[in-house]
Coordinates of C-alpha atoms and ligand atoms in Angstrom, one line a residue:
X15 CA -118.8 -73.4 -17.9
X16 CA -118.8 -73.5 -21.6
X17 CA -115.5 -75.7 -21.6
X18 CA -113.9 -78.3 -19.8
X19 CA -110.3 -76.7 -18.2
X20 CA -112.5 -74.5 -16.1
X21 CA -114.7 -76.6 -15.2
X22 CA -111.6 -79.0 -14.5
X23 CA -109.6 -77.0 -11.8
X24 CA -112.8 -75.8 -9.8
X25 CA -114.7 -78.3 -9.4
X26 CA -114.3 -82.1 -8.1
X27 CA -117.2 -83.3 -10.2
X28 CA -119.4 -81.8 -12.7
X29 CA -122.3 -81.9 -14.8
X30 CA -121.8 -79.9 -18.3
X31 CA -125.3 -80.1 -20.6
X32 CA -126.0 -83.7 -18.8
X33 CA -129.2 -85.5 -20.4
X34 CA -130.3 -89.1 -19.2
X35 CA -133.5 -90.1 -21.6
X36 CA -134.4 -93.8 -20.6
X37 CA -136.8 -95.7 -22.8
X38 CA -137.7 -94.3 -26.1
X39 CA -140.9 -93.3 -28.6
X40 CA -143.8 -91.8 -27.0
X41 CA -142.8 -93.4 -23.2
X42 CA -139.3 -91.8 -23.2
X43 CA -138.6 -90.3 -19.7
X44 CA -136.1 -87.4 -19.6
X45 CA -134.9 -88.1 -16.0
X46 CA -132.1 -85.2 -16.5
X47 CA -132.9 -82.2 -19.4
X48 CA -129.7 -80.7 -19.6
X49 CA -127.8 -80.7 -16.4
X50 CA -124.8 -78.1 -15.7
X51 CA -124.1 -77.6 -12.3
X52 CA -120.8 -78.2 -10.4
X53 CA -119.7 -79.4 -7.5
X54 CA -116.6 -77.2 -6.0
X55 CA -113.6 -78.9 -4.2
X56 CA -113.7 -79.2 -0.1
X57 CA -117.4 -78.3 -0.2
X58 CA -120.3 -80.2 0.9
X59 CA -123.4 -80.2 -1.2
X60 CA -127.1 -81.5 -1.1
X61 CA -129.0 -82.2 -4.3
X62 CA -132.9 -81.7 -2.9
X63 CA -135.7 -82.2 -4.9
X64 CA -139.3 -83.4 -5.2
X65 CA -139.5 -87.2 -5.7
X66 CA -138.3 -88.3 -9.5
X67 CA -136.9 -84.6 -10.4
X68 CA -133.7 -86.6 -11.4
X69 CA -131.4 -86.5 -7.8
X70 CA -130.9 -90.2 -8.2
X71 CA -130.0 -90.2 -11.8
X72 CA -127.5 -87.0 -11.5
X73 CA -126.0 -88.5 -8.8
X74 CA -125.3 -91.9 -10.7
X75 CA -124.4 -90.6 -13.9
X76 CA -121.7 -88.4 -12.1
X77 CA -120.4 -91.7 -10.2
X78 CA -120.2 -93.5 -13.1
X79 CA -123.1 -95.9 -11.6
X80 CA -125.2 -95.2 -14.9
X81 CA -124.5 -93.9 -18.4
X82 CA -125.5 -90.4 -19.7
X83 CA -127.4 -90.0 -23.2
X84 CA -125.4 -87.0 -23.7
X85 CA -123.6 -83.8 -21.9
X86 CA -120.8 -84.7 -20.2
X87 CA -120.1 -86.3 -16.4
X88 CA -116.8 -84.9 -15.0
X89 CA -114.7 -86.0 -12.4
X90 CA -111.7 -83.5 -11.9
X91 CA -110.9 -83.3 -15.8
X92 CA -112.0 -86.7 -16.6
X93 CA -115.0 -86.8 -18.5
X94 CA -116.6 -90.1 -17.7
X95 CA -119.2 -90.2 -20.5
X96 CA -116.1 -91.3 -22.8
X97 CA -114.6 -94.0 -20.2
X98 CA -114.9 -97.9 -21.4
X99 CA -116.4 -100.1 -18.4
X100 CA -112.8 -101.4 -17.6
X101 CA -111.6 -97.6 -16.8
X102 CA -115.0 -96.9 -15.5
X103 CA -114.9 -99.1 -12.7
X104 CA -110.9 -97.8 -12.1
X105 CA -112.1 -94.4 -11.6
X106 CA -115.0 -95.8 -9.8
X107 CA -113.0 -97.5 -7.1
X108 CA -110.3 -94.9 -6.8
X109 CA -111.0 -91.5 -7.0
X110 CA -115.1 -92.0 -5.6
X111 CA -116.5 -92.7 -2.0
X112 CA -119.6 -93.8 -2.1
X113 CA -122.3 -94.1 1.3
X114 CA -125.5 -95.7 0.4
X115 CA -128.8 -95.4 2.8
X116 CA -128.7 -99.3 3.4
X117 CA -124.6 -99.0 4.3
X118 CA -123.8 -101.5 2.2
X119 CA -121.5 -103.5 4.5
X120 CA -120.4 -107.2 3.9
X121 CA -121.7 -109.2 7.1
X122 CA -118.9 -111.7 7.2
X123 CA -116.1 -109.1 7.2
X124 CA -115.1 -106.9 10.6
X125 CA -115.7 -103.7 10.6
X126 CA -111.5 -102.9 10.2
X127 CA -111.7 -105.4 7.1
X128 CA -114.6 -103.3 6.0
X129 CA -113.0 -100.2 6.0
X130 CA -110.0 -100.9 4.1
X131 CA -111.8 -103.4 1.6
X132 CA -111.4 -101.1 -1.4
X133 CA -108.4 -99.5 -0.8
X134 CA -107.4 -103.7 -0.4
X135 CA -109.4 -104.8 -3.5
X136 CA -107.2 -102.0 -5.3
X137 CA -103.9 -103.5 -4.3
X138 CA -103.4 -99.8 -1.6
X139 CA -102.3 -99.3 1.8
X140 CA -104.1 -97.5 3.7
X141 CA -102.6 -94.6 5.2
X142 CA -102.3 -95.4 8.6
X143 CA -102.3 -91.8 10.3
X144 CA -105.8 -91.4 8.5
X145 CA -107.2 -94.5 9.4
X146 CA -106.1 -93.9 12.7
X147 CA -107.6 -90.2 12.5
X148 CA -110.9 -91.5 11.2
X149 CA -111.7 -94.6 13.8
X150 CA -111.3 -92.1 16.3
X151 CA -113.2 -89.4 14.9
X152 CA -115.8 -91.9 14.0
X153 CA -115.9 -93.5 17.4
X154 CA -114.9 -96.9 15.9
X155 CA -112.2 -97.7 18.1
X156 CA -114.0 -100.1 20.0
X157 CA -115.7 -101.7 17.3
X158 CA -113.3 -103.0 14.7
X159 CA -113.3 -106.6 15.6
X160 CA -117.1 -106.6 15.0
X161 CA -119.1 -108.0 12.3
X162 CA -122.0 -105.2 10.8
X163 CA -124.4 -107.7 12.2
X164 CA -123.3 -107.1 15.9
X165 CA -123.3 -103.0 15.2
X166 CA -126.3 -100.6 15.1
X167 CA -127.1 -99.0 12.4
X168 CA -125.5 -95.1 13.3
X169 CA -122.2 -97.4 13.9
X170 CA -122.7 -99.3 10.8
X171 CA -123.3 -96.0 8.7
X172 CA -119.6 -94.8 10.6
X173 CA -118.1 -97.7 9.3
X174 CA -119.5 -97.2 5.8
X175 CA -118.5 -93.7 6.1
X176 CA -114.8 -94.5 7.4
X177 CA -114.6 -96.8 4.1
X178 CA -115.6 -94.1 1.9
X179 CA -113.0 -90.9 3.4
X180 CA -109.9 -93.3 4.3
X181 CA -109.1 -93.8 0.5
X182 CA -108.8 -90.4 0.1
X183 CA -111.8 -90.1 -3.1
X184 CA -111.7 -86.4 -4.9
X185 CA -115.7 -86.8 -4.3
X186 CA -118.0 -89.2 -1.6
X187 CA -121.7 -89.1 -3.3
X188 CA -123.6 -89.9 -0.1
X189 CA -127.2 -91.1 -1.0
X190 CA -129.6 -90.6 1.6
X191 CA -126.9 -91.5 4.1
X192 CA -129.6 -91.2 7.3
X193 CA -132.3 -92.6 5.5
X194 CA -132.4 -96.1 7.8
X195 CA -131.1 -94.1 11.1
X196 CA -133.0 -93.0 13.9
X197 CA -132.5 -89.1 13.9
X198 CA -129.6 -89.1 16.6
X199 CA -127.7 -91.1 14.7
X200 CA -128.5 -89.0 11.7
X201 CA -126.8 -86.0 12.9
X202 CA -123.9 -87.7 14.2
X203 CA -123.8 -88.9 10.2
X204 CA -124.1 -85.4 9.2
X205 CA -122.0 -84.0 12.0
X206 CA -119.1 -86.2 10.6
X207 CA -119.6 -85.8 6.7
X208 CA -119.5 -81.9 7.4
X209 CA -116.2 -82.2 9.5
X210 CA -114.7 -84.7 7.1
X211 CA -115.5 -81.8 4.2
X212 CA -113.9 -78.7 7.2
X213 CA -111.2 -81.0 8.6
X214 CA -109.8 -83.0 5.8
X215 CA -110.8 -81.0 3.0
X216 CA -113.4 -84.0 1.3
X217 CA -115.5 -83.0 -1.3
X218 CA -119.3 -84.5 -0.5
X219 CA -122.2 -84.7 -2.8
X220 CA -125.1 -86.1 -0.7
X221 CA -128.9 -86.9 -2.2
X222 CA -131.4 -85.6 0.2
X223 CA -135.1 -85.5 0.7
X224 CA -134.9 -84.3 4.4
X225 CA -134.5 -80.6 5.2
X226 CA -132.5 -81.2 8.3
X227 CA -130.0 -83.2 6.6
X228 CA -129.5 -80.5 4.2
X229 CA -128.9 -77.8 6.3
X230 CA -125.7 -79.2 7.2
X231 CA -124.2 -78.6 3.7
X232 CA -122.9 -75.7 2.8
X233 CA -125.2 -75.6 -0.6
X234 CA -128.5 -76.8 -1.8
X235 CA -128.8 -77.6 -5.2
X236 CA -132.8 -78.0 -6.4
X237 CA -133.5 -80.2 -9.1
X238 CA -137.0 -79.9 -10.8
X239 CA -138.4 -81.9 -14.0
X240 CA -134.6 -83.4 -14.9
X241 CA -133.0 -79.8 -14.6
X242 CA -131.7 -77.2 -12.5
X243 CA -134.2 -75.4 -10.7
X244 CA -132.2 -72.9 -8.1
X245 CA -129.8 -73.0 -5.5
X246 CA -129.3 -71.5 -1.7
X247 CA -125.7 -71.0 0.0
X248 CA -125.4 -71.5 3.4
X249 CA -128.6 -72.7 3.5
X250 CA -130.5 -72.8 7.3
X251 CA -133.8 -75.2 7.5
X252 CA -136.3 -72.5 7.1
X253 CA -134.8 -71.5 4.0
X254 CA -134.6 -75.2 2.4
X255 CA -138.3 -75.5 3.5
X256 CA -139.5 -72.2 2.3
X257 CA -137.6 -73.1 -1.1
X258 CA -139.2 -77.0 -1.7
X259 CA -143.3 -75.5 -0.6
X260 CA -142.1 -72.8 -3.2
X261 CA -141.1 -75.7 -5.9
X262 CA -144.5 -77.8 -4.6
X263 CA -146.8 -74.6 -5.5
X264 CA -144.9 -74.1 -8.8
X265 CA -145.9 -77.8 -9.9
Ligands
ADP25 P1 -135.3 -88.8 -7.8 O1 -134.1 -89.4 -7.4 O2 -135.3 -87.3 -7.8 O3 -136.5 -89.3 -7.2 P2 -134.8 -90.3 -10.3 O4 -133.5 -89.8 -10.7 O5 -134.9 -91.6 -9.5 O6 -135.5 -89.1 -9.4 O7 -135.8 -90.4 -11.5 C1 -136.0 -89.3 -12.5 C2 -137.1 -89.8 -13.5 O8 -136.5 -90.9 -14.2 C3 -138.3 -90.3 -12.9 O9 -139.4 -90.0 -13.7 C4 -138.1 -91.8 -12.9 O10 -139.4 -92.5 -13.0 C5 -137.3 -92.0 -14.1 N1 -136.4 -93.2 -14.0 C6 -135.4 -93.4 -13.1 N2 -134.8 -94.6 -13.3 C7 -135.4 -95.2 -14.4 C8 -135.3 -96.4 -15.1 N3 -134.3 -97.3 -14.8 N4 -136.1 -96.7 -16.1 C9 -137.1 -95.8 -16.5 N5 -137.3 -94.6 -15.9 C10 -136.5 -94.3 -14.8

């Protein structure tokens, strides 16, 4: 991936050379060491990784939540590194789906004003065949007069996840979307984000400490020390677990 055109028509999003130093002098912490890996369209990814090998900080800089020391941050051919924060936060809200572990919902909204809030906030319509599609994929039907407050949390996380798909995004970064659920709920999560990626083509990028989760992607990216430590296509549980004791022992 030594320029950007290639890098451009496969991939949704992409990391080219991607360093995030923060703090300087003798306490500066390279949270990413030169990053390149991408992310290719209608395919759902995990990033795995022991605890502070950079997942979180990849993840943002590629979202545009945090700014890159160097390298480049692409989304399609858009290299977000050079955006100012007005056209930051425009490519933020609409070309990126975002669901967070703590969904992220407002409580005085329904979950229907929920749902469509960005597409609203960005002056859209929402397609109506998709929204359609998604509430009953997501099992929402029932639900959209309700407040987050009077939903559980799997139901809450289907809201947050109908927000993120019905806008159409070229990428949803989920970060540890079934962190807070109980592990039913989980995998109806995962069920969905993998049919979202088979069904309607989405691109997903999800942050993942949990084995399980992963092996519903269909590739596992490992991070180690702020770079790129190995990968494993369709990866089953055993492998993933056999590949983070194998990172542990290496440490
Ligand atoms: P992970 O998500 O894999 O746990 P992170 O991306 O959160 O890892 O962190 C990578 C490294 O960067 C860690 O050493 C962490 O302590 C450091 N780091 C992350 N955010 C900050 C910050 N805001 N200030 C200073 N250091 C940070």
């Amino acid at each position: 991936m030594s320029t950007q055109q290639p890098a451009a028509r496969l991939y949704a999003t992409a990391a080219v050379d991607l360093v995030k130093v923060y703090g300087g002098g003798d306490t500066a912490v390279h949270a990413l060491d030169g990053v390149t890996v991408g992310f290719t369209r209608a395919e759902f990814t995990a990033i795995m990784g022991p605890s502070g090998s950079g997942k979180s900080t990849l993840m943002h800089c590629l979202a545009g939540l945090d700014t890159a020391t160097s390298g480049q941050a692409l989304l399609g051919g858009t290299d977000l590194t050079r955006l100012d924060d007005r056209l930051l936060t425009k490519a933020r809200r609409e070309r990126i789906g975002f669901v967070f572990q703590s969904f992220n919902l407002l409580p005085q909204l329904t979950a229907a004003q929920n749902i469509t809030l960005p597409l609203d906030l960005a002056g859209r319509r929402p397609d109506a065949e998709l929204l359609d599609y998604l509430v009953t994929a997501l099992g929402l039907a029932d639900r959209l007069g309700h407040r987050p407050g009077e939903l559980s949390g799997g139901q809450q996380q289907r809201v947050a996840l109908a927000r993120a798909l019905v806008s159409r995004p070229e990428v949803v970064f989920a970060d540890e979307p079934t962190g807070n659920l109980d592990s039913w709920s989980g995998a109806q999560v995962l069920g969905l984000l993998r049919d979202a990626v088979r069904d309607l083509g989405q691109t997903v990028v999800m942050v993942t400490h949990d084995p399980n989760a992963a092996a519903y992607a269909d590739r596992v990216v490992l991070l180690a020390d702020g770079r790129v430590a190995g990968e494993l296509d369709r990866p089953e549980r055993g492998a993933i677990v056999e590949a983070l004791q194998q990172q542990a022992v290496m440490r």
